Short mmCIF file of C-alpha atoms in Angstrom, two decimals:
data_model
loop_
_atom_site.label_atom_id
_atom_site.label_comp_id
_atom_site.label_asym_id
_atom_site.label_seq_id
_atom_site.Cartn_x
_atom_site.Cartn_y
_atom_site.Cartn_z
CA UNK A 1 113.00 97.43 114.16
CA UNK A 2 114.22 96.81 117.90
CA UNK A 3 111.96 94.93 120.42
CA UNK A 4 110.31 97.92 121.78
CA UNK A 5 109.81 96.54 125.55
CA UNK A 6 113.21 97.20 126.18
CA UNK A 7 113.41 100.69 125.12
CA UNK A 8 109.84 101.04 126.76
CA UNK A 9 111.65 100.23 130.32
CA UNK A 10 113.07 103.63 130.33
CA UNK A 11 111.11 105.48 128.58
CA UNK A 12 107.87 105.15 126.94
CA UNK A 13 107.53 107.96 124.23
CA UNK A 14 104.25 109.53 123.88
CA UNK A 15 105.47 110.94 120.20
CA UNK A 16 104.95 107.54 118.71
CA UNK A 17 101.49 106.63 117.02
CA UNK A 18 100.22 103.29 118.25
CA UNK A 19 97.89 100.87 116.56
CA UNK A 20 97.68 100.32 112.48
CA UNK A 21 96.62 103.47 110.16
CA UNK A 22 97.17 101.64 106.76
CA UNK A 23 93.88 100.15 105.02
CA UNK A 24 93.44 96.23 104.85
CA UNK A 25 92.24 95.87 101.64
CA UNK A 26 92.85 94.18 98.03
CA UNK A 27 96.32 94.03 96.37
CA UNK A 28 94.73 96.96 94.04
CA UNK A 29 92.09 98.39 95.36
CA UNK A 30 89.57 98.24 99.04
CA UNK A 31 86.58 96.25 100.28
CA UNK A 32 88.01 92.55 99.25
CA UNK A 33 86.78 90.94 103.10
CA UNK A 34 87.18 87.07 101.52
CA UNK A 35 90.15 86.24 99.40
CA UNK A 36 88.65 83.19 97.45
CA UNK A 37 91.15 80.32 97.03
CA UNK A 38 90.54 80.20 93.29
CA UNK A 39 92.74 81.83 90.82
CA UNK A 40 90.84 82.70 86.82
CA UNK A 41 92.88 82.23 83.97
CA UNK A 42 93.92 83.96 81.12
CA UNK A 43 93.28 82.82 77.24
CA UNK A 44 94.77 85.94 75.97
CA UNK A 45 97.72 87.15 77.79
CA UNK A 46 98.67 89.70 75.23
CA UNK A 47 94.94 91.40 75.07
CA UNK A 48 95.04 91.59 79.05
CA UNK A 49 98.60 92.69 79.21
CA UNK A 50 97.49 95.76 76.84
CA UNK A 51 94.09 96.46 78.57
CA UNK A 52 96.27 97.53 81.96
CA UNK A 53 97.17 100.96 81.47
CA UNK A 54 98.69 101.19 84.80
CA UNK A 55 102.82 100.09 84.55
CA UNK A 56 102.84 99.11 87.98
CA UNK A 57 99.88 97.23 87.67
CA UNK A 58 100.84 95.25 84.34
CA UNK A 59 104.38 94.20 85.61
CA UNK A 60 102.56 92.80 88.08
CA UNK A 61 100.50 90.92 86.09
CA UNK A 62 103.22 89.87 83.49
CA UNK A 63 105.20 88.64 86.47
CA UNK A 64 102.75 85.83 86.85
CA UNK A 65 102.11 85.08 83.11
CA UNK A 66 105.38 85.70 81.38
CA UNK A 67 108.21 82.65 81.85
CA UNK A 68 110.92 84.98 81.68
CA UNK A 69 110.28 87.64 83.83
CA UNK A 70 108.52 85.37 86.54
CA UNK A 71 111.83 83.52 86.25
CA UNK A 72 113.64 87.05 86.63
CA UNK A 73 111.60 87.62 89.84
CA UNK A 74 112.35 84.47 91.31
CA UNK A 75 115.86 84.44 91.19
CA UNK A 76 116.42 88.07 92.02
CA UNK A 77 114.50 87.89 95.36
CA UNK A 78 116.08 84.84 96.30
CA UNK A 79 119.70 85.82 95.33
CA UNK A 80 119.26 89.25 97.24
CA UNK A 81 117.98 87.36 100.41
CA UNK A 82 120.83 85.31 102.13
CA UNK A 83 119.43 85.32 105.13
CA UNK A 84 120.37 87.50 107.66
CA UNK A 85 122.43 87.36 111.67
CA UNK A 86 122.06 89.57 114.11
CA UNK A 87 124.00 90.50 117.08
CA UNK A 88 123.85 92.93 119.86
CA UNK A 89 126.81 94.29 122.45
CA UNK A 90 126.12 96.82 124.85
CA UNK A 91 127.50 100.40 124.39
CA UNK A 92 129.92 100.28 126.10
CA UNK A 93 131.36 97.41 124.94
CA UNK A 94 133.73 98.55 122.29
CA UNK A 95 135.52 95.81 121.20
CA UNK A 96 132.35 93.95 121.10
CA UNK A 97 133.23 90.79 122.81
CA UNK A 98 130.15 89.54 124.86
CA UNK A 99 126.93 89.10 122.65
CA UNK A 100 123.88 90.20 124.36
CA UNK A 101 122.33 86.61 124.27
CA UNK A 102 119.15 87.53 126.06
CA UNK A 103 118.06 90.13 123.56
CA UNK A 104 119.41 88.30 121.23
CA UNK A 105 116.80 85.75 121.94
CA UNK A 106 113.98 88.54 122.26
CA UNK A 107 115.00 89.46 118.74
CA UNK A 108 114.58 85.57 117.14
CA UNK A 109 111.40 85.48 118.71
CA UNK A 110 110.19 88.91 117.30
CA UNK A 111 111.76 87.92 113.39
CA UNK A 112 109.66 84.60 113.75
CA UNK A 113 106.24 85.91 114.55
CA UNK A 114 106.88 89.10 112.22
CA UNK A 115 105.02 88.98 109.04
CA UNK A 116 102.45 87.62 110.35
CA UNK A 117 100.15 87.28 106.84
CA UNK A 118 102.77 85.55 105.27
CA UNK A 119 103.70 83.14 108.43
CA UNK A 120 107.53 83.77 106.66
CA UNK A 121 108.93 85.89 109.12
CA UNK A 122 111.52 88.24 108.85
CA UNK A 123 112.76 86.60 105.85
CA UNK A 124 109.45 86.56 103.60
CA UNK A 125 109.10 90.34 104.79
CA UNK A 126 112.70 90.99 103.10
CA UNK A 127 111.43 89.64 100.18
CA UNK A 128 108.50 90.92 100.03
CA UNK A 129 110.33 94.30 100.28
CA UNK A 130 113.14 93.57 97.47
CA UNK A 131 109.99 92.36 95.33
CA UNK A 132 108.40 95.94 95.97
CA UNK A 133 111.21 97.73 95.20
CA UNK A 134 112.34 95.83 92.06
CA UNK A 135 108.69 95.82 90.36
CA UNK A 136 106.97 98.30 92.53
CA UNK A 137 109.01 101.82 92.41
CA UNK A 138 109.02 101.66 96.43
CA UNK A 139 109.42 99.97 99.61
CA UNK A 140 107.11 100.69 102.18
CA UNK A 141 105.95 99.24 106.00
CA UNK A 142 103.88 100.47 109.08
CA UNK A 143 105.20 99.31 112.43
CA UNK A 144 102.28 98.49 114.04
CA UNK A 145 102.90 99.55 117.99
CA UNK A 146 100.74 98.12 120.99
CA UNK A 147 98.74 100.62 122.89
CA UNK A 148 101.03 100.78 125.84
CA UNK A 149 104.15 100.93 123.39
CA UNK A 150 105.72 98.24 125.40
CA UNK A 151 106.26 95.46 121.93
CA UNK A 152 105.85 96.12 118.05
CA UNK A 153 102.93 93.94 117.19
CA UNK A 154 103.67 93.86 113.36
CA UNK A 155 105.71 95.35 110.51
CA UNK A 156 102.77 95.38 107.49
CA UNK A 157 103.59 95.86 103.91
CA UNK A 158 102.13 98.51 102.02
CA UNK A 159 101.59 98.40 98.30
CA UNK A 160 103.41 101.83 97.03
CA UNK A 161 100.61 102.44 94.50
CA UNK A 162 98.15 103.30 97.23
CA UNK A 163 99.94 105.64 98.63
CA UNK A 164 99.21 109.50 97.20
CA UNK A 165 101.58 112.48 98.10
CA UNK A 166 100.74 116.06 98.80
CA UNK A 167 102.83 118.69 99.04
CA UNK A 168 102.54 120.96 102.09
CA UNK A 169 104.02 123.02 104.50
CA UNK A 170 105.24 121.98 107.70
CA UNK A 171 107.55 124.27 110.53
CA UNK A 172 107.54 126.24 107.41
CA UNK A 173 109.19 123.81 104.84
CA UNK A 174 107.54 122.25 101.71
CA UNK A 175 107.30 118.59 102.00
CA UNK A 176 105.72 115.89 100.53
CA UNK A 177 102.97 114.31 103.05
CA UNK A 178 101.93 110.58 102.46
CA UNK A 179 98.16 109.75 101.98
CA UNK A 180 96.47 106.49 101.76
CA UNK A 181 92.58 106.32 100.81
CA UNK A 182 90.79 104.79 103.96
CA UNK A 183 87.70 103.65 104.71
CA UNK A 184 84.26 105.18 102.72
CA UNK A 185 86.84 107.67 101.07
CA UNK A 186 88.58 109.31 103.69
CA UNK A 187 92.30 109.97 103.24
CA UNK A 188 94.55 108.99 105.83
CA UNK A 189 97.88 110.82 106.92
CA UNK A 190 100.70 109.28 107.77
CA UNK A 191 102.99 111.20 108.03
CA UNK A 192 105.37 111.45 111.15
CA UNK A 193 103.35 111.49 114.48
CA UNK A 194 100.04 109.83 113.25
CA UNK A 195 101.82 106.80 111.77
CA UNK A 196 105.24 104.56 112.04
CA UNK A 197 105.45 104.74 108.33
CA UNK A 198 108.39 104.00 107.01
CA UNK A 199 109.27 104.80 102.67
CA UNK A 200 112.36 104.16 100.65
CA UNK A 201 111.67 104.98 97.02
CA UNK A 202 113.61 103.37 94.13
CA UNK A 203 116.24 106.12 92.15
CA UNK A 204 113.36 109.06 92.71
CA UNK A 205 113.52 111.49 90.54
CA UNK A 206 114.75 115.11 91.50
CA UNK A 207 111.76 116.09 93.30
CA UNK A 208 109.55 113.18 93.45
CA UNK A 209 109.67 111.12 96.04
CA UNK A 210 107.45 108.03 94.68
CA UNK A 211 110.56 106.44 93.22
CA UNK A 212 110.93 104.57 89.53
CA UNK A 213 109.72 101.40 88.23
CA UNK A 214 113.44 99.71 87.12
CA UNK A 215 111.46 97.37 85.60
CA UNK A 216 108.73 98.96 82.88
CA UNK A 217 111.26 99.11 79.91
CA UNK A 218 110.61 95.39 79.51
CA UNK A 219 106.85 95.44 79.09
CA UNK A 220 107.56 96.65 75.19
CA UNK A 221 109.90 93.87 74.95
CA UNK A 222 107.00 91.49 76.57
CA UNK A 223 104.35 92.99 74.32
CA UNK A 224 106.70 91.93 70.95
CA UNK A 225 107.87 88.88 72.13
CA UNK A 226 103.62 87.82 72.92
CA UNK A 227 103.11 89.15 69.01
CA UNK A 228 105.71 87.32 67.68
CA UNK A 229 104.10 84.10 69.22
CA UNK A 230 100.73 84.59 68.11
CA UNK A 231 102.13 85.61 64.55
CA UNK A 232 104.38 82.20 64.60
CA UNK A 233 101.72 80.28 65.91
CA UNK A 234 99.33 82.10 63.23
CA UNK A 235 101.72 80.50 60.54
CA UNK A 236 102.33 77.31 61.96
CA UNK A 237 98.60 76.89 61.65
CA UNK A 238 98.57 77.83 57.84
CA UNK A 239 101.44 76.75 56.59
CA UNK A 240 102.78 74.10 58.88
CA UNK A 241 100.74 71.15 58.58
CA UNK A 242 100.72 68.58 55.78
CA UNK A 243 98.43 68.87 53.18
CA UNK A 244 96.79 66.71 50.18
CA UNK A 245 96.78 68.55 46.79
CA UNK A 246 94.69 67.19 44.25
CA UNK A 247 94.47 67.80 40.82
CA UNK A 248 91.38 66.63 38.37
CA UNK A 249 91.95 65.69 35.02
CA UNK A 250 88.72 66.17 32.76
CA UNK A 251 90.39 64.19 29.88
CA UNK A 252 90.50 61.10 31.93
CA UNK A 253 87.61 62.17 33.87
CA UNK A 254 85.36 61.78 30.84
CA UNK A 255 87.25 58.40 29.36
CA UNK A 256 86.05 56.04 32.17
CA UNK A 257 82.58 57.36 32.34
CA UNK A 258 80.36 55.27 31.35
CA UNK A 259 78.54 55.63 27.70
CA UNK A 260 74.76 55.31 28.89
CA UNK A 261 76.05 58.51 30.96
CA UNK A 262 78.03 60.47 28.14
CA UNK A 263 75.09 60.76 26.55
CA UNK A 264 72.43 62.11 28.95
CA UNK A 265 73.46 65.35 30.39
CA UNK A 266 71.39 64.81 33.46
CA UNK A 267 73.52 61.69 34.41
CA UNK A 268 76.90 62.96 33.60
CA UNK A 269 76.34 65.93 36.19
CA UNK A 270 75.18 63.41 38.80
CA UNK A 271 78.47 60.88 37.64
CA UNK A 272 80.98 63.97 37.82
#
């Protein structure tokens, strides 16, 4: 991601798309114009974890609920992000002994207003990214290039599950092309040419190029650990509280009733 007016100086290639092609929509799904502030919460984590048939989508969801694996998040994304330094030296400068402090400046003021969304930067962008790719099967971004192709305007995000892949043939190869669902329905390519889309899966499988989610295998070991809560908790209710046990004695009972009452039936129903 180089600061494109540079480049543009000598040459200002016609081959790359301009302007944003992915959809601005939901984190699952389209049409979400105001984000509301307020958050709903969940009484029964285990019943919603099981209603989300979609992995993606429930590791997602248990990364918010579940200590552990919101814990896991956390430290992974911050442990994988040390911040970053860059430096630039001409080409010609082998031995790389004067720093280009110019660009160099042109660069910190393009990782500072990146990410825009997130007002993080550079930084929350990286994270974003290892989050994606941890939980998510896939990195992805659009560089989002200015109509003159002079600046990058923004490096976007995409979610991986919105992206769909066809196989076709281009300059008479196979290949997978990448499709996003646009606006009223219509699928959008972006593919090389129509979009700066960039993709790096997660260990894809041989011939798959939408990459693995590392991190399903512990949604059976979330789903037992939430039953064996509810069945503690289940026991703790029955069995771990103290309780009075009382025992009546019919002999004694019937000594200290009274003998105007022993006698009428009436009255020792009523006494008892």
């Amino acid at each position: 991601m180089w600061p494109f007016d540079r480049l543009a100086r000598r040459t200002r290639d016609p081959s790359i798309p301009t302007g944003r092609h992915t959809v601005i929509g939901g984190t699952w799904g389209w049409g979400r114009r105001t984000l509301s502030p307020h958050r709903s919460r969940t009484n029964d984590v285990l019943e919603t974890l099981r209603m989300i048939s979609d992995e993606a989508q429930a590791l997602d969801f248990a990364r918010k609920k579940i200590p552990d694996l919101s814990m896991a998040n956390w430290n992974f994304v911050r442990m994988a992000n040390q911040g970053h330094e860059m430096a630039f030296y001409a080409l010609d400068d082998k031995e790389r002994k004067n720093r280009l402090r110019d660009i160099e400046r042109e660069w910190r003021d393009f990782a500072s207003r990146v990410n825009a969304i997130s007002n993080a930067g550079l930084d929350g962008l990286i994270d974003m990214l290892h989050y994606s790719g941890y939980f998510l099967g896939a990195q992805a971004v659009e560089v989002e290039v200015n109509e003159d192709r002079t600046d990058i305007v923004d490096v976007h995000p995409v979610i991986p599950q919105t992206i769909e892949w066809e196989l076709e043939e281009r300059n008479g190869r196979q290949v997978y092309i990448p499709y996003q669902q646009g606006q009223m329905g219509k699928k959008v390519s972006l593919e090389p040419g129509k979009a700066n889309f960039f993709w790096v899966p997660t260990d894809p499988d041989i011939d798959d190029p939408r990459g693995n989610l590392v991190m399903a295998p512990v949604l059976q070991s979330i789903d037992f650990q939430l039953q064996i809560m509810n069945d503690l908790q289940a026991v703790l209710h029955r069995q771990g509280w103290p309780r009075n046990d009382i025992e009546i004695v019919m002999e004694r009972m019937m000594a200290s009733m009274p003998p105007d009452v022993k006698s009428n039936a009436v009255k020792q129903a009523q006494w008892l």
